[in-house]
Short mmCIF file of C-alpha atoms in Angstrom, two decimals:
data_model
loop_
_atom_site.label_atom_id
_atom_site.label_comp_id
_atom_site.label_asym_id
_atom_site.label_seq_id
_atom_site.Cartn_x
_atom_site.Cartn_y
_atom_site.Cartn_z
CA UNK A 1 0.00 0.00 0.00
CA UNK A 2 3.14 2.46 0.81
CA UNK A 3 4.38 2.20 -2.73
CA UNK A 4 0.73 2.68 -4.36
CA UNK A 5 0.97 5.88 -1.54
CA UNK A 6 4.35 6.67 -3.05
CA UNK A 7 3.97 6.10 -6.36
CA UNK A 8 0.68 8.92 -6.59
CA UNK A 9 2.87 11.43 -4.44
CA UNK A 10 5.43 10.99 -7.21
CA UNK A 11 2.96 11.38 -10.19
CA UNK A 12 1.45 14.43 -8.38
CA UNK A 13 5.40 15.74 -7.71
CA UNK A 14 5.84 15.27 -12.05
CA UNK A 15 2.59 17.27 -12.82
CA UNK A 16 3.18 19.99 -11.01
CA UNK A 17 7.26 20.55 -11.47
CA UNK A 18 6.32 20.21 -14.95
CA UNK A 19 3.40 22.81 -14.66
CA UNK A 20 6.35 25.02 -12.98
CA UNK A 21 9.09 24.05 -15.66
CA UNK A 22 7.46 24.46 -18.67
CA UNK A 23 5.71 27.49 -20.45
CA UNK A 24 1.92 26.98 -20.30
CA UNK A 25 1.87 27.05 -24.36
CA UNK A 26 4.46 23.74 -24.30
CA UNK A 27 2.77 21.73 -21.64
CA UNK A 28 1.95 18.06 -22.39
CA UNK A 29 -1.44 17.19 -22.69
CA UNK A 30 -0.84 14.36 -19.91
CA UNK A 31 0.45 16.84 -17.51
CA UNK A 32 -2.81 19.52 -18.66
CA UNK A 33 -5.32 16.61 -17.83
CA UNK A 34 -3.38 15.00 -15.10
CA UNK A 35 -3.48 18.43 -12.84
CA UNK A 36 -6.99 18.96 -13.53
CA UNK A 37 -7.58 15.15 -12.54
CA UNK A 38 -6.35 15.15 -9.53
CA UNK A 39 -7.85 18.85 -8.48
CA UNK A 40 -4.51 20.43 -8.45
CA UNK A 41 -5.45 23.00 -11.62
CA UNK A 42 -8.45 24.33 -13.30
CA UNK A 43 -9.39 24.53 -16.94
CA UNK A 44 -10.45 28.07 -18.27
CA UNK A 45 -13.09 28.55 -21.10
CA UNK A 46 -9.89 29.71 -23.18
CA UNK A 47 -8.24 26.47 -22.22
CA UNK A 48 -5.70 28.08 -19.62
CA UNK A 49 -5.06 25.45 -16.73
CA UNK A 50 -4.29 27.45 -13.76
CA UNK A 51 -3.79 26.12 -10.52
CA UNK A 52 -6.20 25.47 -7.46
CA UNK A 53 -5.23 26.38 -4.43
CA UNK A 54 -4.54 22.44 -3.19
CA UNK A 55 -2.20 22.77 -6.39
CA UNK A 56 -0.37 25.62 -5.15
CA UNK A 57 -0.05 24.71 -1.90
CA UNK A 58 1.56 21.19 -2.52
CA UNK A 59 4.15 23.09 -5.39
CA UNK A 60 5.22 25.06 -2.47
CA UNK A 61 5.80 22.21 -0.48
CA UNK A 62 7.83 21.13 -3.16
CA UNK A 63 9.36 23.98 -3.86
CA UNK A 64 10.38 24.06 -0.18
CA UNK A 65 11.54 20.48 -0.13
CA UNK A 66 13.77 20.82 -3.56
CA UNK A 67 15.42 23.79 -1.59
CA UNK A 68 16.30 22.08 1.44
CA UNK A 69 17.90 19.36 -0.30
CA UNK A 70 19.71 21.58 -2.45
CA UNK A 71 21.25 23.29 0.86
CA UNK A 72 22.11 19.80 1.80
CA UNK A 73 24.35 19.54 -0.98
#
């Protein structure tokens, strides 16, 4: 059950560094679906996907995590 546990954490962790690395006009599909999927983003009637506040609050986790490590290092 962990890994199932791990392995959505990680998926969710792809979507949104991705959402954060790319420009919105170069974003996969997968990654445009996948964020609205899991309630991380929002689709706008121009077909912007913008993030939810879950969605934002998780990348800043993230965010936070990536830069502890980095200090680590």
């Amino acid at each position: 059950m962990r890994a199932i546990m791990a392995n959505g954490n990680l998926y969710r962790e792809i979507l949104l560094e991705m959402y954060r690395d790319y420009p919105a006009r170069t974003l996969p599909i997968w990654v445009r679906d996948g964020l609205v999927e899991e309630g991380f983003a929002e689709e706008t009637a121009r077909g912007a996907v913008l993030l939810t506040a879950d969605g934002e609050a998780l990348s800043q986790k993230i965010a936070e995590a990536e830069a502890e490590k980095a200090q680590r290092h």
